[in-house]
Amino acid sequence: MKNSAPNPKELDRFLRSLTECVKNNLIFFPIRHHSPACAWHIQQLILTEKPAVILIEGPADMTELIPFMLHERAKAPFAVYTTYIDTAKRLGELPEGNSLSSDAQRFAGYYPFCDYSPELVALRVGASVNAKLEFIDLTFAQQAIASHKHPNLDRATQTRALLEESYFRRSAYLTALAKKTGCRDVDDLWDHLFEANFQTTSTSSFIQNVAAYCFMARLDSPEPILETDGTLARERAMASAIQSIIQSTQQKIQPAEKILVITGGFHTVALPFLQESIQPLPKLILKPEEGQTVLMRYSFEQLDALNGYGAGMPAPEFYQRFWQELQKGTSNPLLETANQILVEIGNKTRAQTAGTALSTADAIAALEQARRLAAFRHHQAPTREDLLDGIRSCFVKGAMDGEGTILMSLVRQMLTGDRIGDLPPDVGVPPIVNDFREIARRLRFKIDTSLPQSLTLDIYRKVAHRQASRFLHTLHFLEIPFARIVAGPDFVQGRQLDRLQEVWEYRWIPQTESSLIERSLYGTTLETAAVYLLQQAIAQLEEMGKSRSALEAVRILLSACCMGLHAHTERLLDLIATNIAEDPAFISLVDAVSQLVLIWQSREPLEAHDLTQIPALSAIAYRRLCYLLPDLSNCSEEEGMGVLGRFGTVLELCQSDSTAFDPDLFYDGLHHLLATPQSHPTIAGGTAGILYRAGLLSESEIVTLGMGYLQSSIGSSTGRSPAGTSGQITGGAGFLQGLLYTCREVAWNVSRLLEAIDAQLQVWDDDEFLHVLPEFRLAFADLTPRETDKVAAIVAAFYQESDRQPELGDLTNRHFTEADLQFGLRLEQLLTESLQHDRLIR
């Protein structure tokens, strides 16, 4: 098929080819994935024709999973999850600058099934008539190679749906047809043409109509694009498989027996024309570590097309109920489905404490409105859009963007549903998935719904809660999308440590189990996988050479404690001791000591009582960081404020009850740091502030140091620095910034320092003053308004006592009129609109 205007002759030729195939006992059935109408007609066709062979679009290696899909314990929705890891470099090397964390491209795909999926219906009904069942598409690895061998495509890790129907949504023809028929979009068009009245249409006519629909949609898709994304390769593979099966079964089946081919309608358009010219494709042999294909549970939430799954029908709960009514033989299944949903929506609104409670009369009115709309649109009964229109017109009492938003959100949840499938225990799911399920059920986690759940854990007093916390921390460490901590002590990051309880939010999603399947490479249980990754992290730290980080080693230890992996901490304690001795970074050592102290203080919830080496390691790290203090004179500008913040942390350690942290060691190191020539100004100021607070530096010494840094800014004997220079001029400001950061009370207690600053400001000319002004403002920026008033009063007193400045009087202007106020408000509004227009503010 080539990109061209619709050609009725080509369409006629295509439809005749379908008829010719039927005469040769080969039936092509074009479908829309997850369409109840297609599923119902397939059911009728199989029961009537009883085909000997049923061939279905889907990766060929899924055929071995068919017995599990048909197992009596299998409950839809479920999905086939398949992966491909290009360790053999079949796609070549990764492009430069690729963000992948490994050196192999990784691909993953989902093939979802629900009760009304035509493919699953074909398997179930086909098995009942003893048909041979087989999937005929390229394997997922072959699809990945076919669609990613083109250099212009993004070659990052991808996870995708294998039943993509995006071409229909992009079809200009279908979009125009939807507009002409008064449908909102292509989904509404499909319902209007096929889902509304399919029971009154013969199966042969239904096949012809769907085929024509798909034929016209495909005319918008140029062959080069279809070649690039792998569509044509897949179709050649399916055609080859069909031909091979025809040849292999000619001697095994009776001439009158039929072969049924079920594929997405987009592919059916091409398959009848490929039968004679396709050669069998070579098989791709993969090693076990290169890919896997397994069954997993799925949910309606992920199946919903409105959530981004392009092949899905929107509102799966609606169609599930419709399908169930079809199977019951209900005389008007669409009407019954609409009635059920309206009643339940009314019940839910009455159960809510907020919002509008809908009455039975409201439900009756909405149902009648939906029926009248369906009749007006020539529908046998209310379709999904007919029902939604009835809801909008009869249930929404107020504005659609107010009350309507809340109500339609409830309707959306109702139509989507929260069903999660199940699988037989012998389905072959990796053991790590079963381990997750067993632990979750033992700890009473709700994993049979995709609705968000909240959980509060008293980790200090309840053993069961502590076990649940370990379970969640293990999943977080393994990067399994299941839960996130909302509040509570974060021992790794050192936040909210005053809280006694952890508050988590969790929900099961299909990616939960698919991620677990990926982690099955690392172990058969959550614990063994976590231990493996823990050991990998340790090995990476051990391979870093001399520049080792004590903090990273301690964080790994904390993670191990949070996960309950205390039996694997001995190697970590040895690593921490080694890294402490070799870590050259003051900030890393301070944070490491702080974390070690935290572990020991929190040994009850962390159950770290047996890690008796921690106090000794803390003392060693403390002595090491005190030894490194003089080296801070050369620290970078970016590290300056970080170092000052760690000074406060060390002071807190010195003031604790522990005898391991001798304050004299810290103060001696600070004295050496302050005495270092050409010390970093900010670090020097912070050091002076701490020593002054400790009574180890007098006011006179503070003033002398401050004047020294300020006067060094003058430069040459001329009393000026070159215009535009900043190195020395900002040294005084840097000293003040560090001093006030660690000892802000100096600003109002040592007036001589303020006099020195004021005198220095008199020396600089205007250019020099304007150049240094931002730095000086930053130095005083952390003072509170009350503290700023104290400093201002002292400085003002200098001028009042010396008569250098006349009395300024009352600086508050109260002579503003209402017109001035309105002008100011209007000016502010215009300024805000201008900034928003330029995207400078939100």
Short mmCIF file of C-alpha atoms in Angstrom, two decimals, residues 112-304:
data_model
loop_
_atom_site.label_atom_id
_atom_site.label_comp_id
_atom_site.label_asym_id
_atom_site.label_seq_id
_atom_site.Cartn_x
_atom_site.Cartn_y
_atom_site.Cartn_z
CA PRO A 112 -2.17 -7.39 27.04
CA PHE A 113 -5.28 -9.58 27.00
CA CYS A 114 -8.71 -9.05 28.50
CA ASP A 115 -11.86 -11.17 28.32
CA TYR A 116 -13.10 -9.31 25.24
CA SER A 117 -9.77 -9.30 23.38
CA PRO A 118 -10.43 -10.98 20.01
CA GLU A 119 -7.14 -12.87 20.28
CA LEU A 120 -7.98 -14.39 23.68
CA VAL A 121 -11.53 -15.19 22.59
CA ALA A 122 -10.09 -16.94 19.53
CA LEU A 123 -7.80 -19.01 21.76
CA ARG A 124 -10.57 -19.98 24.17
CA VAL A 125 -13.20 -20.80 21.55
CA GLY A 126 -10.61 -22.32 19.22
CA ALA A 127 -9.52 -24.71 21.95
CA SER A 128 -13.15 -25.75 22.45
CA VAL A 129 -13.34 -26.88 18.79
CA ASN A 130 -9.87 -28.53 18.94
CA ALA A 131 -8.24 -26.09 16.51
CA LYS A 132 -4.49 -25.82 16.27
CA LEU A 133 -3.53 -22.47 17.83
CA GLU A 134 -0.42 -20.51 16.95
CA PHE A 135 1.03 -16.98 17.06
CA ILE A 136 2.77 -15.95 13.83
CA ASP A 137 4.39 -12.53 14.25
CA LEU A 138 8.10 -11.82 14.60
CA THR A 139 9.43 -12.49 18.06
CA PHE A 140 9.92 -9.37 20.13
CA ALA A 141 13.69 -9.55 19.65
CA GLN A 142 13.19 -9.66 15.88
CA GLN A 143 10.74 -6.75 16.07
CA ALA A 144 13.21 -4.70 18.09
CA ILE A 145 15.98 -5.39 15.59
CA ALA A 146 13.73 -4.65 12.60
CA SER A 147 12.48 -1.32 14.01
CA HIS A 148 15.77 -0.08 15.47
CA LYS A 149 18.31 -0.90 12.81
CA HIS A 150 17.82 2.53 11.26
CA PRO A 151 20.40 5.06 12.50
CA ASN A 152 17.96 7.99 12.53
CA LEU A 153 15.77 6.40 15.21
CA ASP A 154 16.15 6.95 18.95
CA ARG A 155 17.93 3.91 20.30
CA ALA A 156 17.33 4.24 24.01
CA THR A 157 15.83 1.71 26.37
CA GLN A 158 12.18 1.29 25.36
CA THR A 159 9.07 -0.25 26.84
CA ARG A 160 6.07 -0.36 24.55
CA ALA A 161 2.76 -2.02 23.76
CA LEU A 162 2.95 -4.66 21.06
CA LEU A 163 -0.58 -3.97 19.79
CA GLU A 164 0.00 -0.37 18.75
CA GLU A 165 -2.74 1.19 16.60
CA SER A 166 -1.48 4.75 16.45
CA TYR A 167 -1.81 4.77 12.65
CA PHE A 168 -5.59 4.80 12.98
CA ARG A 169 -5.52 7.82 15.28
CA ARG A 170 -3.23 9.65 12.86
CA SER A 171 -5.28 8.79 9.77
CA ALA A 172 -6.46 11.92 7.97
CA TYR A 173 -9.20 9.90 6.26
CA LEU A 174 -10.63 8.55 9.53
CA THR A 175 -10.37 11.98 11.17
CA ALA A 176 -12.32 13.52 8.29
CA LEU A 177 -14.87 10.68 8.41
CA ALA A 178 -15.34 11.19 12.15
CA LYS A 179 -15.97 14.88 11.59
CA LYS A 180 -18.43 14.21 8.78
CA THR A 181 -20.42 11.69 10.81
CA GLY A 182 -20.53 13.95 13.88
CA CYS A 183 -18.19 11.75 15.99
CA ARG A 184 -15.81 13.31 18.46
CA ASP A 185 -12.76 11.26 17.51
CA VAL A 186 -11.63 7.99 15.94
CA ASP A 187 -12.64 5.98 19.04
CA ASP A 188 -16.16 7.42 18.84
CA LEU A 189 -16.20 6.69 15.10
CA TRP A 190 -15.28 3.05 15.71
CA ASP A 191 -18.09 2.70 18.27
CA HIS A 192 -20.54 4.36 15.88
CA LEU A 193 -19.63 2.12 12.93
CA PHE A 194 -18.94 -1.21 14.61
CA GLU A 195 -19.68 -1.51 18.34
CA ALA A 196 -23.21 -0.05 18.31
CA ASN A 197 -25.02 -2.40 15.93
CA PHE A 198 -22.68 -5.32 15.30
CA GLN A 199 -25.20 -8.00 16.35
CA THR A 200 -27.48 -7.05 13.47
CA THR A 201 -24.66 -7.49 10.93
CA SER A 202 -23.59 -10.83 9.46
CA THR A 203 -20.05 -11.94 10.19
CA SER A 204 -19.05 -11.84 6.52
CA SER A 205 -20.37 -8.28 6.16
CA PHE A 206 -18.66 -7.28 9.40
CA ILE A 207 -15.32 -8.57 8.09
CA GLN A 208 -15.76 -6.69 4.81
CA ASN A 209 -16.68 -3.45 6.62
CA VAL A 210 -13.73 -3.61 9.03
CA ALA A 211 -11.40 -4.47 6.14
CA ALA A 212 -12.60 -1.43 4.15
CA TYR A 213 -12.21 0.79 7.24
CA CYS A 214 -8.61 -0.38 7.75
CA PHE A 215 -7.80 -0.16 4.04
CA MET A 216 -8.76 3.52 3.93
CA ALA A 217 -6.83 4.22 7.12
CA ARG A 218 -3.67 2.67 5.70
CA LEU A 219 -3.62 4.93 2.65
CA ASP A 220 -2.22 7.70 4.89
CA SER A 221 0.86 5.63 5.76
CA PRO A 222 3.82 5.85 3.31
CA GLU A 223 5.82 2.68 2.77
CA PRO A 224 9.16 4.21 3.86
CA ILE A 225 7.71 4.90 7.31
CA LEU A 226 6.24 1.41 7.55
CA GLU A 227 9.62 -0.04 6.57
CA THR A 228 11.44 2.08 9.11
CA ASP A 229 9.25 1.18 12.09
CA GLY A 230 9.36 -2.54 11.27
CA THR A 231 5.72 -2.89 10.14
CA LEU A 232 6.59 -4.31 6.73
CA ALA A 233 9.09 -6.75 8.20
CA ARG A 234 6.42 -8.03 10.58
CA GLU A 235 3.94 -8.45 7.76
CA ARG A 236 6.46 -10.36 5.66
CA ALA A 237 7.08 -12.62 8.65
CA MET A 238 3.36 -13.25 9.21
CA ALA A 239 2.81 -13.96 5.53
CA SER A 240 5.73 -16.38 5.55
CA ALA A 241 4.36 -18.14 8.63
CA ILE A 242 0.91 -18.45 7.06
CA GLN A 243 2.39 -19.95 3.90
CA SER A 244 4.54 -22.40 5.85
CA ILE A 245 1.60 -23.58 7.94
CA ILE A 246 -0.60 -24.01 4.86
CA GLN A 247 2.08 -26.18 3.26
CA SER A 248 2.72 -28.22 6.40
CA THR A 249 -0.96 -28.90 7.11
CA GLN A 250 -2.16 -29.70 3.61
CA GLN A 251 -1.63 -33.41 4.22
CA LYS A 252 -2.96 -33.30 7.80
CA ILE A 253 -6.34 -31.60 7.45
CA GLN A 254 -9.34 -32.28 5.30
CA PRO A 255 -9.77 -30.14 2.15
CA ALA A 256 -12.94 -28.58 3.53
CA GLU A 257 -11.32 -27.51 6.81
CA LYS A 258 -10.40 -23.87 7.11
CA ILE A 259 -7.47 -21.84 8.36
CA LEU A 260 -8.42 -18.65 10.22
CA VAL A 261 -5.92 -15.78 10.34
CA ILE A 262 -6.62 -13.09 12.96
CA THR A 263 -4.51 -9.94 12.75
CA GLY A 264 -4.87 -6.25 13.35
CA GLY A 265 -6.83 -4.75 10.47
CA PHE A 266 -3.90 -2.53 9.53
CA HIS A 267 -1.87 -5.67 8.71
CA THR A 268 -4.73 -7.61 7.15
CA VAL A 269 -4.77 -5.04 4.36
CA ALA A 270 -1.35 -6.24 3.18
CA LEU A 271 -1.30 -9.97 4.01
CA PRO A 272 -3.44 -11.38 1.13
CA PHE A 273 -1.07 -9.82 -1.42
CA LEU A 274 2.09 -11.27 0.19
CA GLN A 275 1.22 -14.97 0.11
CA GLU A 276 3.01 -15.95 -3.09
CA SER A 277 6.23 -13.95 -2.85
CA ILE A 278 7.46 -14.43 0.71
CA GLN A 279 10.34 -16.72 1.64
CA PRO A 280 10.66 -18.27 5.13
CA LEU A 281 12.69 -16.11 7.50
CA PRO A 282 15.74 -17.42 9.33
CA LYS A 283 15.19 -18.03 13.02
CA LEU A 284 16.90 -15.83 15.60
CA ILE A 285 18.52 -17.90 18.32
CA LEU A 286 18.85 -16.03 21.61
CA LYS A 287 20.81 -16.91 24.69
CA PRO A 288 18.77 -17.04 27.93
CA GLU A 289 20.32 -13.81 29.17
CA GLU A 290 19.33 -11.97 25.99
CA GLY A 291 15.59 -12.10 26.52
CA GLN A 292 12.60 -13.72 28.15
CA THR A 293 8.88 -14.04 27.46
CA VAL A 294 6.61 -14.55 30.46
CA LEU A 295 3.01 -14.10 31.52
CA MET A 296 2.18 -11.49 34.13
CA ARG A 297 -0.87 -9.94 35.72
CA TYR A 298 -2.22 -6.76 34.18
CA SER A 299 -4.77 -4.13 35.18
CA PHE A 300 -7.62 -2.24 33.55
CA GLU A 301 -5.98 1.03 34.49
CA GLN A 302 -3.01 0.27 32.24
CA LEU A 303 -5.31 -1.18 29.58
CA ASP A 304 -7.28 2.05 29.27
#
